[in-house]
Each structure stands twice: as C-alpha cells, then as structure tokens.
Short mmCIF file of C-alpha atoms in Angstrom, two decimals:
data_model
loop_
_atom_site.label_atom_id
_atom_site.label_comp_id
_atom_site.label_asym_id
_atom_site.label_seq_id
_atom_site.Cartn_x
_atom_site.Cartn_y
_atom_site.Cartn_z
CA THR A 1 57.60 142.13 114.64
CA GLN A 2 55.51 139.13 113.68
CA LEU A 3 56.93 135.90 114.97
CA LEU A 4 56.09 132.28 114.35
CA GLU A 5 57.13 130.01 117.18
CA GLN A 6 57.43 126.31 116.53
CA SER A 7 57.55 123.54 119.07
CA PRO A 8 59.18 121.26 119.70
CA GLN A 9 62.51 122.28 118.15
CA PHE A 10 63.77 118.70 118.01
CA LEU A 11 61.94 115.41 117.94
CA SER A 12 63.45 111.94 117.75
CA ILE A 13 60.99 109.06 117.58
CA GLN A 14 60.74 105.44 116.51
CA GLU A 15 59.15 104.36 113.26
CA GLY A 16 55.41 103.87 113.68
CA GLU A 17 54.90 106.52 116.37
CA ASN A 18 52.59 109.52 116.00
CA LEU A 19 53.70 113.11 116.53
CA THR A 20 52.42 116.67 116.44
CA VAL A 21 54.34 119.85 115.63
CA TYR A 22 52.93 123.23 116.61
CA CYS A 23 53.26 126.68 115.08
CA ASN A 24 52.02 129.60 117.17
CA SER A 25 51.82 133.35 116.84
CA SER A 26 50.12 136.31 118.47
CA SER A 27 49.34 137.68 114.99
CA VAL A 28 46.46 136.77 112.70
CA PHE A 29 47.43 135.50 109.26
CA SER A 30 45.41 135.26 106.07
CA SER A 31 47.09 131.92 105.33
CA LEU A 32 49.85 129.70 106.62
CA GLN A 33 52.20 127.33 104.84
CA TRP A 34 54.15 124.24 105.87
CA TYR A 35 57.43 123.22 104.24
CA ARG A 36 59.74 120.23 104.63
CA GLN A 37 63.46 120.59 104.10
CA GLU A 38 65.77 117.62 103.65
CA PRO A 39 69.54 117.84 104.21
CA GLY A 40 71.33 119.58 101.35
CA GLU A 41 68.09 120.75 99.74
CA GLY A 42 65.80 123.74 99.85
CA PRO A 43 62.41 123.75 101.61
CA VAL A 44 59.56 122.19 99.65
CA LEU A 45 55.99 123.40 100.08
CA LEU A 46 53.70 120.76 101.59
CA VAL A 47 50.45 122.64 102.08
CA THR A 48 48.79 126.03 102.45
CA VAL A 49 45.90 126.48 104.88
CA VAL A 50 43.66 129.48 104.42
CA THR A 51 40.41 129.21 106.35
CA GLY A 52 40.21 129.25 110.17
CA GLY A 53 39.56 125.70 111.39
CA GLU A 54 40.60 124.21 108.06
CA VAL A 55 42.01 120.67 108.06
CA LYS A 56 44.04 119.32 105.15
CA LYS A 57 45.41 115.83 104.75
CA LEU A 58 48.42 114.72 102.75
CA LYS A 59 48.69 110.94 103.12
CA ARG A 60 49.76 110.43 106.77
CA LEU A 61 50.18 114.17 107.40
CA THR A 62 47.28 116.22 108.79
CA PHE A 63 47.49 120.01 108.88
CA GLN A 64 45.14 122.21 110.85
CA PHE A 65 44.73 125.99 110.89
CA GLY A 66 43.48 127.42 114.18
CA ASP A 67 40.00 128.93 114.31
CA ALA A 68 41.48 132.38 115.00
CA ARG A 69 44.12 131.93 112.25
CA LYS A 70 46.96 132.51 114.73
CA ASP A 71 48.24 128.97 114.99
CA SER A 72 48.60 125.71 113.13
CA SER A 73 49.56 122.11 113.77
CA LEU A 74 51.04 119.29 111.76
CA HIS A 75 50.23 115.75 112.87
CA ILE A 76 52.04 112.74 111.42
CA THR A 77 50.51 109.32 111.88
CA ALA A 78 52.72 106.23 111.93
CA ALA A 79 55.92 108.11 111.14
CA GLN A 80 58.35 106.59 108.66
CA PRO A 81 62.12 107.16 108.29
CA GLY A 82 61.32 109.00 105.06
CA ASP A 83 59.51 111.65 107.15
CA THR A 84 62.86 112.71 108.64
CA GLY A 85 63.64 116.34 107.93
CA LEU A 86 63.18 119.94 109.03
CA TYR A 87 59.56 121.09 109.13
CA LEU A 88 58.96 124.81 108.76
CA CYS A 89 55.80 126.85 109.10
CA ALA A 90 55.62 130.17 107.28
CA ALA A 91 53.23 133.06 106.80
CA TYR A 92 53.21 136.36 104.98
CA GLY A 93 54.02 139.43 107.03
CA SER A 94 51.67 142.37 107.31
CA SER A 95 53.74 144.76 105.23
CA ASN A 96 52.15 143.55 102.00
CA THR A 97 55.54 143.21 100.35
CA GLY A 98 55.25 139.49 99.87
CA LYS A 99 57.74 138.74 102.64
CA LEU A 100 57.33 135.17 103.87
CA ILE A 101 58.28 134.81 107.52
CA PHE A 102 59.45 131.41 108.75
CA GLY A 103 59.29 129.72 112.12
CA GLN A 104 62.51 128.38 113.62
CA GLY A 105 61.71 124.90 112.40
CA THR A 106 61.24 121.46 113.96
CA THR A 107 63.91 118.87 113.25
CA LEU A 108 62.32 115.44 113.10
CA GLN A 109 64.31 112.21 113.17
CA VAL A 110 62.44 108.95 112.68
CA LYS A 111 64.50 105.91 113.57
CA PRO A 112 63.83 102.57 111.90
CA ASP B 1 64.67 120.23 84.40
CA THR B 2 65.42 122.14 87.62
CA ALA B 3 62.87 124.85 88.44
CA VAL B 4 65.14 127.09 90.56
CA SER B 5 68.84 126.48 90.12
CA GLN B 6 71.66 128.06 92.08
CA THR B 7 75.37 127.95 91.48
CA PRO B 8 77.69 127.10 93.02
CA LYS B 9 76.41 124.49 95.49
CA TYR B 10 79.44 124.93 97.73
CA LEU B 11 81.71 127.94 98.10
CA VAL B 12 84.76 128.04 100.36
CA THR B 13 86.68 131.30 100.37
CA GLN B 14 88.97 133.41 102.48
CA MET B 15 87.98 136.46 104.50
CA GLY B 16 88.12 139.65 102.51
CA ASN B 17 87.37 138.05 99.15
CA ASP B 18 84.48 139.00 96.87
CA LYS B 19 82.16 136.28 95.58
CA SER B 20 78.93 135.88 93.62
CA ILE B 21 76.10 133.36 93.72
CA LYS B 22 73.86 132.96 90.70
CA CYS B 23 70.20 131.97 90.55
CA GLU B 24 67.91 131.21 87.65
CA GLN B 25 64.27 130.11 87.56
CA ASN B 26 62.44 128.61 84.58
CA LEU B 27 58.96 128.76 86.12
CA GLY B 28 57.96 132.08 84.62
CA HIS B 29 57.54 133.53 88.12
CA ASP B 30 57.55 137.30 88.59
CA THR B 31 59.19 137.46 92.01
CA MET B 32 62.53 136.15 93.25
CA TYR B 33 64.10 136.15 96.70
CA TRP B 34 67.32 135.59 98.58
CA TYR B 35 67.13 133.96 102.02
CA LYS B 36 69.91 133.22 104.48
CA GLN B 37 69.74 130.09 106.67
CA ASP B 38 71.97 130.23 109.71
CA SER B 39 73.55 127.40 111.67
CA LYS B 40 70.36 127.03 113.72
CA LYS B 41 68.38 126.51 110.49
CA PHE B 42 66.53 129.82 110.80
CA LEU B 43 65.53 131.20 107.41
CA LYS B 44 65.61 134.97 107.08
CA ILE B 45 64.75 137.01 104.01
CA MET B 46 67.43 139.28 102.61
CA PHE B 47 66.05 140.66 99.35
CA SER B 48 63.20 140.28 96.92
CA TYR B 49 62.76 141.47 93.34
CA ASN B 50 59.54 141.70 91.41
CA ASN B 51 60.06 141.77 87.67
CA LYS B 52 63.59 143.21 88.10
CA GLU B 53 62.48 145.83 90.64
CA LEU B 54 63.84 145.69 94.23
CA ILE B 55 60.90 145.25 96.62
CA ILE B 56 62.40 144.06 99.90
CA ASN B 57 65.78 145.02 101.25
CA GLU B 58 66.07 143.80 104.82
CA THR B 59 68.71 145.01 107.25
CA VAL B 60 71.57 143.46 105.39
CA PRO B 61 75.13 144.90 105.29
CA ASN B 62 75.71 146.86 102.11
CA ARG B 63 78.51 144.43 101.27
CA PHE B 64 75.64 142.33 99.90
CA SER B 65 74.33 143.53 96.55
CA PRO B 66 71.64 141.74 94.57
CA LYS B 67 71.27 142.16 90.83
CA SER B 68 68.40 141.07 88.62
CA PRO B 69 69.26 141.36 84.90
CA ASP B 70 65.84 139.94 83.98
CA LYS B 71 62.93 138.40 85.85
CA ALA B 72 64.33 134.89 85.50
CA HIS B 73 67.67 135.70 87.15
CA LEU B 74 68.66 137.05 90.55
CA ASN B 75 72.32 137.08 91.51
CA LEU B 76 73.93 137.93 94.84
CA HIS B 77 77.33 139.56 95.06
CA ILE B 78 79.14 139.75 98.39
CA ASN B 79 82.12 142.03 98.94
CA SER B 80 84.78 141.75 101.63
CA LEU B 81 83.53 138.46 103.01
CA GLU B 82 83.54 138.00 106.78
CA LEU B 83 83.50 134.88 108.94
CA GLY B 84 79.91 135.66 109.99
CA ASP B 85 78.74 135.46 106.40
CA SER B 86 79.15 131.69 106.54
CA ALA B 87 75.68 130.22 106.04
CA VAL B 88 73.48 128.55 103.45
CA TYR B 89 71.96 131.00 100.99
CA PHE B 90 68.74 130.08 99.26
CA CYS B 91 67.21 131.57 96.17
CA ALA B 92 63.43 131.23 95.76
CA SER B 93 60.71 132.37 93.42
CA SER B 94 56.94 132.82 93.56
CA GLN B 95 54.36 133.41 90.89
CA ILE B 96 52.72 136.45 92.42
CA GLN B 97 54.20 138.64 95.11
CA GLY B 98 52.56 138.04 98.45
CA THR B 99 50.53 134.95 97.63
CA GLY B 100 51.12 131.29 97.08
CA GLY B 101 54.09 129.22 98.00
CA TYR B 102 57.74 129.66 97.19
CA THR B 103 59.86 127.34 95.09
CA PHE B 104 63.36 127.15 96.53
CA GLY B 105 66.68 126.32 94.97
CA SER B 106 68.87 123.70 96.64
CA GLY B 107 71.04 126.30 98.35
CA THR B 108 74.64 127.50 98.30
CA ARG B 109 76.72 126.62 101.35
CA LEU B 110 79.16 129.48 101.85
CA THR B 111 82.09 128.91 104.18
CA VAL B 112 84.40 131.81 104.92
CA VAL B 113 87.75 130.82 106.42
#
C-alpha cells in the first residue's frame, strides 16, 4: 500500500513566522500535488510538481519535489492568518486507475 | 457558477434510514469521484466513474451505491445508515483519469444519530 506521511500533523504559529510542512513516502511518484482545505470547504489544488528537484513558488509558498520523487515540502514565508487551513499532499497510486492518494494532512493555525 | 456542486450541505438522519447525496459538475470533466473524510481529516477514495463507467470501487460496504446517469452527475445512495457512516463526503472531478488535479465540491456533512 502506498502511503504519504505528512509532518507535522498540527502547527500553531504567530503571524510573520516561517514554517515547513513535509510529505514523505517510500514510493516513487510521477508527480505530487498540494491542496489547501478551509473549514466547510473542499480541498483546492495549489500546485503540482512533476520533475525531481523541482521548485515552484506561489507568492509566499515554496513547494519542492525531492530529487528521488519520493518526498516533497511546502515552505511558507511570513505566514499570515489567511494561510490557516488544512494542507494536504496527494499523489496518484500505482494502479493506473486514477486514484489520488492523500496524506493525513497538516492543520496550520496562524495567530494574528 | 459553481464548478462542482453537492447537495445537501448538511444531512442529519437516524440510524437505519436511507439517504442520497447528489453531485453535479459543469467543467466538462470525464471522471468523477466520491471521497470520505473522517473525523481526523483523512481523505479516502470510495468510488470513481469515468464517463459513466465504474472504475474504482474501494472496500466500501455494499450499503453504499453510486450512480452516474451521465458524465456530469454522480450520486451516492446509502442504505441502512449506521453511526460510523457519519463523516464529510466529497465529490470531485478531473479532466482526464489519472492526471492533473481534482476539483472538489464543498462537501456534505452527514451525521447519523
């Protein structure tokens, strides 16, 4: 069974701090996605990383795909209260059925 | 104009009842999915349909039956509801099976009492 393990599970920080969320697996993936979910809403796709070592930036968010395509990280610079939410990494399983597997998620709370 | 819409948003029902959740997407996507999010926020796939054909059927009790009348709609019917069925159910769609990101609906919070 392919698993995506995220850490930390919970993070509570003050506005302006930096943070990193990790997504690890023992499996190799062709691509990996990051989603953010706000309370009462569905997950929203933030980014897809495809190439090993790839770095993508989305304003204050920096996403990196590991060289071996087994892991990924999300770094937020100068976190804002609007960054509060559940961050999920996801990747397609090997069965070629289009099944997207999710990590357990990281709940981020940014206090003003 | 909502891309993936689910109804109802909230559903409170008694054990043993039968209920349905409806989902519609106006994105022209070929594939639709049902996911269950438990109290620990873990998202697990239940079913997927590609152009009305069932592709994924995870280990889900057969009290759960999906139906796709056309590629823009995927409904979920649940028979004989149990307390453990309480969760948030998300519908999602993707353009091509196995690639790209999913677009999710805003979820249906099912509470069985």
